[in-house]
mmCIF file of C-alpha atoms and ligand atoms in Angstrom:
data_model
loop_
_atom_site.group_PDB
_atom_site.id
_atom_site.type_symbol
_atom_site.label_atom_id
_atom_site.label_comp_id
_atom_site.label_asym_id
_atom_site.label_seq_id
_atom_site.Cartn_x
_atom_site.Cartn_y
_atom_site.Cartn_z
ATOM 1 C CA UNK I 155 15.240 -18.666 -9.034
ATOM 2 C CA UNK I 156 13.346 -18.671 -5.407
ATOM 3 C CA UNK I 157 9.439 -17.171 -5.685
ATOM 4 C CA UNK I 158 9.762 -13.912 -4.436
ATOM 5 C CA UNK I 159 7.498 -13.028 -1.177
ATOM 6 C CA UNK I 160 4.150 -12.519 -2.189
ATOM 7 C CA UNK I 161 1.352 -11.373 0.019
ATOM 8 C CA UNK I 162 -2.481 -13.988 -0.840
ATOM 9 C CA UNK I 163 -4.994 -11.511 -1.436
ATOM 10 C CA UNK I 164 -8.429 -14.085 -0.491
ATOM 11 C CA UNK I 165 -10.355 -15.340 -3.131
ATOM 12 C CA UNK I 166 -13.843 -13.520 -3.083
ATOM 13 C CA UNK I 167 -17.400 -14.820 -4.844
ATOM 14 C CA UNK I 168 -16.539 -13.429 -8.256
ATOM 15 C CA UNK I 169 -12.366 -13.202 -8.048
ATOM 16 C CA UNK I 170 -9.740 -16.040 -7.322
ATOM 17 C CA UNK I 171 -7.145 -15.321 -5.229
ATOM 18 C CA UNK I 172 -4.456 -13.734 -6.238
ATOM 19 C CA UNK I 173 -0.555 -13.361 -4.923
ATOM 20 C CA UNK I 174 1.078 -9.981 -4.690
ATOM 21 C CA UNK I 175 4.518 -9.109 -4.376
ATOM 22 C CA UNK I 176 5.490 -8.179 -1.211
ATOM 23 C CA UNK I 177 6.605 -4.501 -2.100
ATOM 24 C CA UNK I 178 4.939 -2.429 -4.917
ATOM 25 C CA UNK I 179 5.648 1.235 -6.124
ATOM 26 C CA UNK I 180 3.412 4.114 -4.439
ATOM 27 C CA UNK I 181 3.266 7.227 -6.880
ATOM 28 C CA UNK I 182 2.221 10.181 -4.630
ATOM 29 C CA UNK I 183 4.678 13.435 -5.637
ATOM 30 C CA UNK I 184 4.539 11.870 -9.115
ATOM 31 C CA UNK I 185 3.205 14.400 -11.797
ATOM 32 C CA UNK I 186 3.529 17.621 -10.111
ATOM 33 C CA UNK I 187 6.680 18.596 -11.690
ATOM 34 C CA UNK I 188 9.590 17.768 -8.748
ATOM 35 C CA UNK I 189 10.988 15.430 -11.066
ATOM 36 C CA UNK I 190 11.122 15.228 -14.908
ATOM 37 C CA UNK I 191 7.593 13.023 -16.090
ATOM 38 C CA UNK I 192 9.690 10.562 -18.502
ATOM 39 C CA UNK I 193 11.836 10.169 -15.340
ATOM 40 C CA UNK I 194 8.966 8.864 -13.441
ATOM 41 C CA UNK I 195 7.579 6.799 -16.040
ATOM 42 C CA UNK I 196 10.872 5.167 -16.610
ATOM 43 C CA UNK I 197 11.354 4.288 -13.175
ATOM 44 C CA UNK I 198 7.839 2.974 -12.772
ATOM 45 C CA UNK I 199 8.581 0.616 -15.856
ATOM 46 C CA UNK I 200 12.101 -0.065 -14.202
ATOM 47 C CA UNK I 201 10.284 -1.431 -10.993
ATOM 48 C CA UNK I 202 7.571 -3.230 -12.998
ATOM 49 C CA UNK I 203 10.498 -4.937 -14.752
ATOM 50 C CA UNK I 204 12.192 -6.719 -11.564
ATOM 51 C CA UNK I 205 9.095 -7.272 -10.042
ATOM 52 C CA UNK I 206 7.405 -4.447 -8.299
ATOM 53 C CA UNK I 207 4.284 -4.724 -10.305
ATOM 54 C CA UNK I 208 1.860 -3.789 -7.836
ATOM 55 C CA UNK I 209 1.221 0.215 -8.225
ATOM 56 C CA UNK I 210 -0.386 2.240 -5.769
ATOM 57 C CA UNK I 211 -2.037 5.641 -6.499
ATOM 58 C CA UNK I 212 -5.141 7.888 -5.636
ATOM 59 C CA UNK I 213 -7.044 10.862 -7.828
ATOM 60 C CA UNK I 214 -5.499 12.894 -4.813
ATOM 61 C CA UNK I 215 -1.782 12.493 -5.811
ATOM 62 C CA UNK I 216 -1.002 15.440 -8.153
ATOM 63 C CA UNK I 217 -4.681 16.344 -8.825
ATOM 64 C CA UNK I 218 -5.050 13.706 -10.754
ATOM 65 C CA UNK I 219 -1.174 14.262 -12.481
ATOM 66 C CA UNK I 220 0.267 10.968 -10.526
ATOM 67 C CA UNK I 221 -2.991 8.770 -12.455
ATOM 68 C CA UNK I 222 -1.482 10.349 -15.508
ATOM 69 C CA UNK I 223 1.857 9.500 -15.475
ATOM 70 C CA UNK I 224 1.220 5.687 -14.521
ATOM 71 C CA UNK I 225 -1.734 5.713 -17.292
ATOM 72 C CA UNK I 226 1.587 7.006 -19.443
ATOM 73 C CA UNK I 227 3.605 3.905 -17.771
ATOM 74 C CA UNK I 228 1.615 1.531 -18.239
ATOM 75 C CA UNK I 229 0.779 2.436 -22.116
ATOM 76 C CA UNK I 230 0.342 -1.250 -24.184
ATOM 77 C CA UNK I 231 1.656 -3.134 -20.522
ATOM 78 C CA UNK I 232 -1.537 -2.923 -18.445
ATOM 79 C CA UNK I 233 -1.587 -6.536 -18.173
ATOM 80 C CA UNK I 234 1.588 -6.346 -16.384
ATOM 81 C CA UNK I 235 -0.028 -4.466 -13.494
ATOM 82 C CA UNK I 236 -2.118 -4.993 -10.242
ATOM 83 C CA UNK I 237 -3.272 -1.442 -10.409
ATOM 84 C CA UNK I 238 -4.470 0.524 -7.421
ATOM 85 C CA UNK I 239 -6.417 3.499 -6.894
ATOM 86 C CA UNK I 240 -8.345 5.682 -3.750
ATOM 87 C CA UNK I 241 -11.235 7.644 -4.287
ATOM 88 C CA UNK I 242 -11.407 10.936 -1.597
ATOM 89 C CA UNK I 243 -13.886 10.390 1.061
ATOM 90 C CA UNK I 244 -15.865 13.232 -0.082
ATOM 91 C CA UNK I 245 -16.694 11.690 -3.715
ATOM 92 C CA UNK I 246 -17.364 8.507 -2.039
ATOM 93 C CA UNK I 247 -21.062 8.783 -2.876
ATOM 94 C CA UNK I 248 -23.433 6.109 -4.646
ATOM 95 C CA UNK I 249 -23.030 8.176 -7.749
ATOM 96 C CA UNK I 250 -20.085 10.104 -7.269
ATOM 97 C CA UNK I 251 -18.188 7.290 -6.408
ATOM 98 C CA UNK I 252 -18.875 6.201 -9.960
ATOM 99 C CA UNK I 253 -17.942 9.222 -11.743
ATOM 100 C CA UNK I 254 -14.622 9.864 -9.533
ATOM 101 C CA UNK I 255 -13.873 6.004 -10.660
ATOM 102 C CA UNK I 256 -14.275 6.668 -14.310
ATOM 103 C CA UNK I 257 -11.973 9.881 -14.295
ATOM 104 C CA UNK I 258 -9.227 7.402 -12.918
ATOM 105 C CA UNK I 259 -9.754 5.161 -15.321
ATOM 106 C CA UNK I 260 -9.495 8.246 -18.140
ATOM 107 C CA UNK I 261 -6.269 9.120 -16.443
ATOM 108 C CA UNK I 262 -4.705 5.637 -15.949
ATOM 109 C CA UNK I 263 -5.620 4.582 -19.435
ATOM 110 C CA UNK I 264 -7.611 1.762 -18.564
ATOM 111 C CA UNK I 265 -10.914 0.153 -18.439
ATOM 112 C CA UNK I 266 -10.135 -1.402 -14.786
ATOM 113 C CA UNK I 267 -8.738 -1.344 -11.558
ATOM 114 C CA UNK I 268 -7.566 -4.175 -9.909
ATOM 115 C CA UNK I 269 -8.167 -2.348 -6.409
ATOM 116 C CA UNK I 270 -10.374 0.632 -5.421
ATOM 117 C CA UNK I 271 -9.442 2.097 -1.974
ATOM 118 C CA UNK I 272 -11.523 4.853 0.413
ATOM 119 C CA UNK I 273 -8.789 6.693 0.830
ATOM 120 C CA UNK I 274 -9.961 7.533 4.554
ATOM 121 C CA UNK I 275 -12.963 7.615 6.733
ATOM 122 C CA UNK I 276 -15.555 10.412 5.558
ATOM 123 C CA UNK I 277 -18.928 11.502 6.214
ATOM 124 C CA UNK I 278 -20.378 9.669 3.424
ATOM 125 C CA UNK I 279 -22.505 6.367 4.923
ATOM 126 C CA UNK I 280 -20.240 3.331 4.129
ATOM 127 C CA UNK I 281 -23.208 1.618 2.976
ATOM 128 C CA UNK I 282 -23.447 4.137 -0.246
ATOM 129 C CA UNK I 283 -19.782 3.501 -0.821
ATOM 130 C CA UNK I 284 -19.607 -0.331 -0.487
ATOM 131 C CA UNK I 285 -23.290 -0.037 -2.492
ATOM 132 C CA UNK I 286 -21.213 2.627 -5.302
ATOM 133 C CA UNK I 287 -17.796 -0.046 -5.271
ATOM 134 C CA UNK I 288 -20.777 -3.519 -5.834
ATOM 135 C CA UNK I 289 -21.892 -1.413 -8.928
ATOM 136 C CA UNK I 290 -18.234 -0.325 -10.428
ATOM 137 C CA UNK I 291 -17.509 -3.934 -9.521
ATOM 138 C CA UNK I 292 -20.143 -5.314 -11.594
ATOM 139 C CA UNK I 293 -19.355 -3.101 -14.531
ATOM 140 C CA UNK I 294 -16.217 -4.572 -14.291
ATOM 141 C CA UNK I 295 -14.242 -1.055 -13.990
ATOM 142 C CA UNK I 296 -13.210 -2.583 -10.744
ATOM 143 C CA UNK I 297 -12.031 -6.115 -9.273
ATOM 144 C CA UNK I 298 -11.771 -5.642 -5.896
ATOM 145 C CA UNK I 299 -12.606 -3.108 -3.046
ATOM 146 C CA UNK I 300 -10.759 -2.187 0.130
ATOM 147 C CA UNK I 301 -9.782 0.762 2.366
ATOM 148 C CA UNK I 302 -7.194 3.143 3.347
ATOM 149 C CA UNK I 303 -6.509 4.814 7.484
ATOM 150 C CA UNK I 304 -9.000 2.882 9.006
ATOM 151 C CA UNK I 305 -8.520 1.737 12.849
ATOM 152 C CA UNK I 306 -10.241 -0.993 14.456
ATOM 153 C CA UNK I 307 -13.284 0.152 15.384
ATOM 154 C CA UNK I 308 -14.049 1.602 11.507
ATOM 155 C CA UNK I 309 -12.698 -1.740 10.125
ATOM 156 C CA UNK I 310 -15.237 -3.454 12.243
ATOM 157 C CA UNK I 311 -18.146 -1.220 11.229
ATOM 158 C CA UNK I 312 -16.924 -1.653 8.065
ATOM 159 C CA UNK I 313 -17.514 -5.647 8.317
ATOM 160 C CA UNK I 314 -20.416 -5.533 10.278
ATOM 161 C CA UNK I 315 -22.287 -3.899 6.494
ATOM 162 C CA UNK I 316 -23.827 -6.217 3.992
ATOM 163 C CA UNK I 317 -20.584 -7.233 1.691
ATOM 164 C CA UNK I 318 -17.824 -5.636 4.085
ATOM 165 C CA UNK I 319 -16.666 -8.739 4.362
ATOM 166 C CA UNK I 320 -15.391 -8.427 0.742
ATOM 167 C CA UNK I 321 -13.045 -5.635 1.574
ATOM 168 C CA UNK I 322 -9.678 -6.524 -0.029
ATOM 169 C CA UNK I 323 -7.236 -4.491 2.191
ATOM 170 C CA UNK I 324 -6.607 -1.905 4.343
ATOM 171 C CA UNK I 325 -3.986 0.582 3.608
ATOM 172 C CA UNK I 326 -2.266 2.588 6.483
ATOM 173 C CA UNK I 327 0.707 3.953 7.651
ATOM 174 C CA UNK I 328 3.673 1.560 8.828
ATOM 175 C CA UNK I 329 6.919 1.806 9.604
ATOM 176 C CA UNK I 330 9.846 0.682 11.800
ATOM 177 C CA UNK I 331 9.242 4.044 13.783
ATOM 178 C CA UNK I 332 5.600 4.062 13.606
ATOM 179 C CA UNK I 333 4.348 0.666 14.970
ATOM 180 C CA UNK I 334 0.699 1.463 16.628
ATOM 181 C CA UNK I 335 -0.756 -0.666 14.634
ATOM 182 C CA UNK I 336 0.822 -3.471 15.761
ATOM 183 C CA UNK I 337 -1.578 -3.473 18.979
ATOM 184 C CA UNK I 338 -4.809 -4.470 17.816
ATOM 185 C CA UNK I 339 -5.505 -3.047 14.012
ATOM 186 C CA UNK I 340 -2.442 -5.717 12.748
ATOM 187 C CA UNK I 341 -4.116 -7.808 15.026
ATOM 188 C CA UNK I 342 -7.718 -7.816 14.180
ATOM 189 C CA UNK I 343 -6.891 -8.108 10.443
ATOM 190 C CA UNK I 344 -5.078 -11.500 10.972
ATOM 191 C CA UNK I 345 -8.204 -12.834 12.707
ATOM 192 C CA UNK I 346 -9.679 -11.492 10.126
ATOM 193 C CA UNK I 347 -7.550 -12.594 6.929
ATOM 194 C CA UNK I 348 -7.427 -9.142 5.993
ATOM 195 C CA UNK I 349 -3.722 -8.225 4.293
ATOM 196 C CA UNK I 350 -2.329 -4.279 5.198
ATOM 197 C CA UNK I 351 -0.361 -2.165 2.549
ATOM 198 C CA UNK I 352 1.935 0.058 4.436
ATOM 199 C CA UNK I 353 2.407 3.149 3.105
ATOM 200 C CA UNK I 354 5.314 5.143 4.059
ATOM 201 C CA UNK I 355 7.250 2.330 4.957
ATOM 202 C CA UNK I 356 10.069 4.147 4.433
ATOM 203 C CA UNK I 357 8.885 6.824 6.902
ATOM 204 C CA UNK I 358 9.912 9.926 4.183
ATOM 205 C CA UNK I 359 6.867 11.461 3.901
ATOM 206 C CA UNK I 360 5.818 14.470 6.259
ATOM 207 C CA UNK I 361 7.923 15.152 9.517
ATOM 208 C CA UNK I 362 7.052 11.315 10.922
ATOM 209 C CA UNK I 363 10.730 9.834 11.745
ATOM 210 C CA UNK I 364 12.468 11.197 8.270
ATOM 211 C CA UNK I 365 15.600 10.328 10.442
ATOM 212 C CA UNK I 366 15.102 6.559 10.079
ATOM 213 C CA UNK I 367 17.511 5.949 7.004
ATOM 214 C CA UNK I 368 20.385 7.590 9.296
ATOM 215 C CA UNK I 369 19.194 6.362 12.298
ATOM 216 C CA UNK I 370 22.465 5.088 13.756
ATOM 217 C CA UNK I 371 20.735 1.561 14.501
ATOM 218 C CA UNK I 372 19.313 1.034 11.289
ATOM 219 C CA UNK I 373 22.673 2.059 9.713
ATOM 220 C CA UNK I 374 24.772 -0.308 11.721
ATOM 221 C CA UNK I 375 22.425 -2.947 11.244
ATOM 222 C CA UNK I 376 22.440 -2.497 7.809
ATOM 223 C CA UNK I 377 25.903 -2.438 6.849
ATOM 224 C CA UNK I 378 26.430 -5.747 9.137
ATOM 225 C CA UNK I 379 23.764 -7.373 6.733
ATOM 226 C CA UNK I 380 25.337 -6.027 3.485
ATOM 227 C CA UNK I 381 22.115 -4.309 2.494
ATOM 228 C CA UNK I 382 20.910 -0.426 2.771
ATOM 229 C CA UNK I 383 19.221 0.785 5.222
ATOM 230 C CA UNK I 384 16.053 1.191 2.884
ATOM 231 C CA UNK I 385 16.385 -2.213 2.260
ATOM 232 C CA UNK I 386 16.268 -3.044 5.954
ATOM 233 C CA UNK I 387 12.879 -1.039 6.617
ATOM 234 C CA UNK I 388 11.652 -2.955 3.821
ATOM 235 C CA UNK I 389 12.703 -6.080 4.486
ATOM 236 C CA UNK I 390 11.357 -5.243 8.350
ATOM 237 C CA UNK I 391 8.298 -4.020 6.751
ATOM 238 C CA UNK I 392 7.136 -7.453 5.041
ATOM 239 C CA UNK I 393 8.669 -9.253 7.752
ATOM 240 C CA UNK I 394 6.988 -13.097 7.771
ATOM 241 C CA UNK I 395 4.927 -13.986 10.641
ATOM 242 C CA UNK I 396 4.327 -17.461 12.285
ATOM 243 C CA UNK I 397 1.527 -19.038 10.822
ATOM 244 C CA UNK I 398 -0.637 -22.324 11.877
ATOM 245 C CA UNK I 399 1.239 -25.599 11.649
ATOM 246 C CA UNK I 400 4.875 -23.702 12.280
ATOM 247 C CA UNK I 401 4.794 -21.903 8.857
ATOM 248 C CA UNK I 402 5.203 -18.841 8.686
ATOM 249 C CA UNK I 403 3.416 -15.664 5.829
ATOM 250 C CA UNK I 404 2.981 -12.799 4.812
ATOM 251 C CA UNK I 405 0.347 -10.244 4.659
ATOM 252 C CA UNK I 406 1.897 -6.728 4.769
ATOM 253 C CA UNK I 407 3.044 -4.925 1.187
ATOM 254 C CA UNK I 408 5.019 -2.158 1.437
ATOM 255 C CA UNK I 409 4.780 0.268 -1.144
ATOM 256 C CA UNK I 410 7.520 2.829 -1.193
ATOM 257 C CA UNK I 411 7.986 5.362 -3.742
ATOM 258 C CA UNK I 412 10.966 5.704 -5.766
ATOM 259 C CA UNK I 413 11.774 8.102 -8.447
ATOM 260 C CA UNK I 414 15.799 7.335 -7.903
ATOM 261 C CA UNK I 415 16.369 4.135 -10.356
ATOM 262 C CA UNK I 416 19.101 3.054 -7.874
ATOM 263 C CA UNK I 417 16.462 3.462 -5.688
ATOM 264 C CA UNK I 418 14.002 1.343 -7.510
ATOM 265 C CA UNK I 419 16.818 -1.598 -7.966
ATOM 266 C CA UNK I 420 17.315 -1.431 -3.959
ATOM 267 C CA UNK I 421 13.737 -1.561 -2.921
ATOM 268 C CA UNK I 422 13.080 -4.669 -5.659
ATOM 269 C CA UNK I 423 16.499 -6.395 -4.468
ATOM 270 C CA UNK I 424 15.000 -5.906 -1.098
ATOM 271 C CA UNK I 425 12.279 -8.751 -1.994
ATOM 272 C CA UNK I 426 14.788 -11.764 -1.737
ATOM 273 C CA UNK I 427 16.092 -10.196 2.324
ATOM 274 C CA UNK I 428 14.938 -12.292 4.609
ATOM 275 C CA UNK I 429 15.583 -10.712 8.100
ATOM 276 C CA UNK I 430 17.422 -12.867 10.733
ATOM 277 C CA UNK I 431 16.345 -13.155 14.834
ATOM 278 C CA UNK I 432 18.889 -11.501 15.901
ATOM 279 C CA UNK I 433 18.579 -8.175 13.833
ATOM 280 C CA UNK I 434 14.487 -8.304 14.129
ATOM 281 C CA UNK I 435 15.368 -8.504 18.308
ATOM 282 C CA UNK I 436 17.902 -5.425 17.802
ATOM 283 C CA UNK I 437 15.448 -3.545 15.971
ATOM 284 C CA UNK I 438 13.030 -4.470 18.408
ATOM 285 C CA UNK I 439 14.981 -3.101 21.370
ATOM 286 C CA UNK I 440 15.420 0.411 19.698
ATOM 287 C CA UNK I 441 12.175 0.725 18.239
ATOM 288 C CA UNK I 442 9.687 -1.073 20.679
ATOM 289 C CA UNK I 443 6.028 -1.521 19.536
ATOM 290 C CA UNK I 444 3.554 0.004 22.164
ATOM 291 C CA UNK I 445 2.335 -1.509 24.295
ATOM 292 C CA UNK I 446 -0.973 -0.050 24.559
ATOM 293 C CA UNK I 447 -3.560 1.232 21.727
ATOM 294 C CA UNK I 448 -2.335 4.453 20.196
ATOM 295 C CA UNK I 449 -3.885 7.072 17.553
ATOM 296 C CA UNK I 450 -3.878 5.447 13.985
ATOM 297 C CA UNK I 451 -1.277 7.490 12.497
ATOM 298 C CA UNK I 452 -2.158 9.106 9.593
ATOM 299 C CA UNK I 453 0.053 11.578 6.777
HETATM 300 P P1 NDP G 1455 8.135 6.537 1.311
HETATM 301 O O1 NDP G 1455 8.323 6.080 2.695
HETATM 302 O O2 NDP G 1455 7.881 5.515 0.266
HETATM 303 O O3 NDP G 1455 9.376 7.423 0.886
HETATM 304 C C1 NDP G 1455 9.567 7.911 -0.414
HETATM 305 C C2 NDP G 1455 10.894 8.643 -0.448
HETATM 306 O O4 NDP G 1455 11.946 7.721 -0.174
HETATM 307 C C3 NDP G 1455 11.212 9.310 -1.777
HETATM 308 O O5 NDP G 1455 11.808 10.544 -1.458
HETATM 309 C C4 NDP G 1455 12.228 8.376 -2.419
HETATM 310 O O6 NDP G 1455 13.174 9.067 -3.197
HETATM 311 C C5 NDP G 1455 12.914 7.792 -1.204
HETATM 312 N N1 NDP G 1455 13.399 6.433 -1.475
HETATM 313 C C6 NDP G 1455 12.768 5.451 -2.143
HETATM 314 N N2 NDP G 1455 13.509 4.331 -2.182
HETATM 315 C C7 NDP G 1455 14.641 4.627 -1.508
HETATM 316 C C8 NDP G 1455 15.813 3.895 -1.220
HETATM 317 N N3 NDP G 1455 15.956 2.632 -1.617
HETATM 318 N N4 NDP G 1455 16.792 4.509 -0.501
HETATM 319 C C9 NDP G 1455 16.649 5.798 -0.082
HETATM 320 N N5 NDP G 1455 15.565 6.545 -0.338
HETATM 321 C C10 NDP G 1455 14.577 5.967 -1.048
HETATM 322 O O7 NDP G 1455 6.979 7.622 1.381
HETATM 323 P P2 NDP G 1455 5.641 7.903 0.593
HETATM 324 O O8 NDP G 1455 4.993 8.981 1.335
HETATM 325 O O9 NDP G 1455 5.839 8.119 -0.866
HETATM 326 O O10 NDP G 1455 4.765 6.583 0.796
HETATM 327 C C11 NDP G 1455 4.778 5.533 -0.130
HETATM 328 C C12 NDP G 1455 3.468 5.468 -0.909
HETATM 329 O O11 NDP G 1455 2.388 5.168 -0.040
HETATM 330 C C13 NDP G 1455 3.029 6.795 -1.553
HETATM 331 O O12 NDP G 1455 3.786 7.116 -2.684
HETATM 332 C C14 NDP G 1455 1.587 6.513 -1.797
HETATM 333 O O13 NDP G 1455 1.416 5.696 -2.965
HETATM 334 C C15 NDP G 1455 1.196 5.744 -0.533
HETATM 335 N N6 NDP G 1455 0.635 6.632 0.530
HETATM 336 C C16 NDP G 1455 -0.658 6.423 0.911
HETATM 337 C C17 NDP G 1455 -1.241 7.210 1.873
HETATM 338 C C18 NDP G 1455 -2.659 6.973 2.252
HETATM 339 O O14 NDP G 1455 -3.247 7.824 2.944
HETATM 340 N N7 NDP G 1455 -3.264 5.887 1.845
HETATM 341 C C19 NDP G 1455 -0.497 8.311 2.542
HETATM 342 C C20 NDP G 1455 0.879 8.399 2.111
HETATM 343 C C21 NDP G 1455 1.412 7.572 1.165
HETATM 344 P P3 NDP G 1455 13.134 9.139 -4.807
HETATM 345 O O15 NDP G 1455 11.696 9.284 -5.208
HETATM 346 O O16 NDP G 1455 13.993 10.291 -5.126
HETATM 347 O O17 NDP G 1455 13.711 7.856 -5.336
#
């Protein structure tokens, strides 16, 4: 069986490096109710199953109920799991940082995360954050640090502080109809080996493009491919790009959310589509990236 796309999280001074799939499971809506919770956890262990194993979630998703029910998922399979989670700016604090990390780790059932993310700029001085995430790190409640809606200029603060260099990620919105990043954030993280989770990817959330799965372009494409047209923002999404020497990689994971377990078998199946010129030039035409820095847009 071919390797499926993985994205190469770096190695860092205490952690090797480590491949990701290409598309993981986000969890926000989980645990407040909109769909039965043994639902969710089933389709969270459905995804982990073909490969999705990367899961994405935040003490903000469901007050806390979205932790719960992948702590419930993840019950006596941990190991089976590069687990994320995003502390709110506003407990971002040297200490608070520390106690809003061990209520995750209550929630999720576990002793670690793989990932910490800020889950956006605050007020708090990145210096007590990065000094809060060095401590969890060194308990070993966490393995790696990154971010979450940063632009350029905040990633580059960021990097400028004493062990910014160490940040993981950066997580931000990214879609076929949302491609500002694209500019110089995409960009700048290249230079810098950074990889970028997109979240949204397939542009659901909020009122930002919902109309992509019916867009008429995406459809047609689509159906000419034999795939849906989930699969095709998905596929778009983790796209490779060129590379030194004429290879190409990867460094975006998408992380959709899927409650739907026909859903969950589409966005995994998605993993082995490998986009052709022609489609990525039609896509290109009907969704253009800007051509000049936009807004970072957030949900
Ligand atoms: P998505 O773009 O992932 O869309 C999710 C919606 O798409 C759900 O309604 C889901 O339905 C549906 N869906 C999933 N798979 C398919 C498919 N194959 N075909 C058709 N519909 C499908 O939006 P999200 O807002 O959930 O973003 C993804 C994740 O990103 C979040 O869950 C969260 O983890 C993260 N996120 C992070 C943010 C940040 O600030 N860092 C902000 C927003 C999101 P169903 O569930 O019924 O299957």
């Amino acid at each position: 069986m071919p390797t499926p796309p993985s994205v190469r999280l770096a190695a860092t001074a205490h952690e090797p490096a480590i491949d990701l799939p290409a598309i993981g499971q986000g969890t926000w809506y989980l645990g407040e109710g909109l769909a039965p919770r043994k639902d969710e956890v089933h389709a969270l262990q459905h995804g982990l199953a073909l490969g999705l194993t990367l899961i994405d979630t935040a003490e903000m998703y469901g007050d806390g109920g979205a932790e719960e029910v992948v702590g419930e998922a993840l019950k006596g399979r941990r190991d089976e799991a590069f687990l994320v989670s995003k502390v709110y700016p506003w407990n971002a604090g040297r200490d608070s940082a520390i106690a809003a990390c061990e209520a995750s780790l209550k929630r999720l059932r576990t002793d670690h995360l793989d990932l910490y993310l800020l889950h956006w700029p605050g007020n708090i001085p990145l210096e007590e954050t990065l000094e809060a995430f060095e401590r969890l790190r060194e308990a070993g409640k966490i393995r790696r640090f990154g971010v979450s809606n940063f632009d350029v200029d905040e990633m580059a603060s960021l990097q400028s502080l004493p062990d910014g260099d160490a940040c993981a990620v950066n997580q931000v919105l990214y879609h076929l109809g949302s491609r500002g990043i694209e500019h110089s954030l995409l960009p700048w993280q290249r230079k810098q080996g950074i990889p970028t989770m997109a979240y949204c990817p397939l542009a659901q959330a909020g009122s930002l493009r919902r109309d992509l799965l019916t867009h008429p372009e995406v459809t047609d494409i689509a159906a000419a491919l034999g795939i849906t047209p989930a699969q095709l923002l998905l596929a778009w999404a983790i796209r490779p790009v060129a590379a030194n020497g004429g290879d190409t990689r990867r460094d975006v994971i998408a992380i959709p959310k899927a409650t739907g377990l026909d859903h969950v078998e589409q966005n995994a199946a998605a993993l082995a589509v490998e986009l052709d010129e022609a489609s990525l030039a039609r896509l290109d035409a009907t969704f253009p990236a800007p051509s000049r820095k936009t807004a970072l847009d957030i949900v």
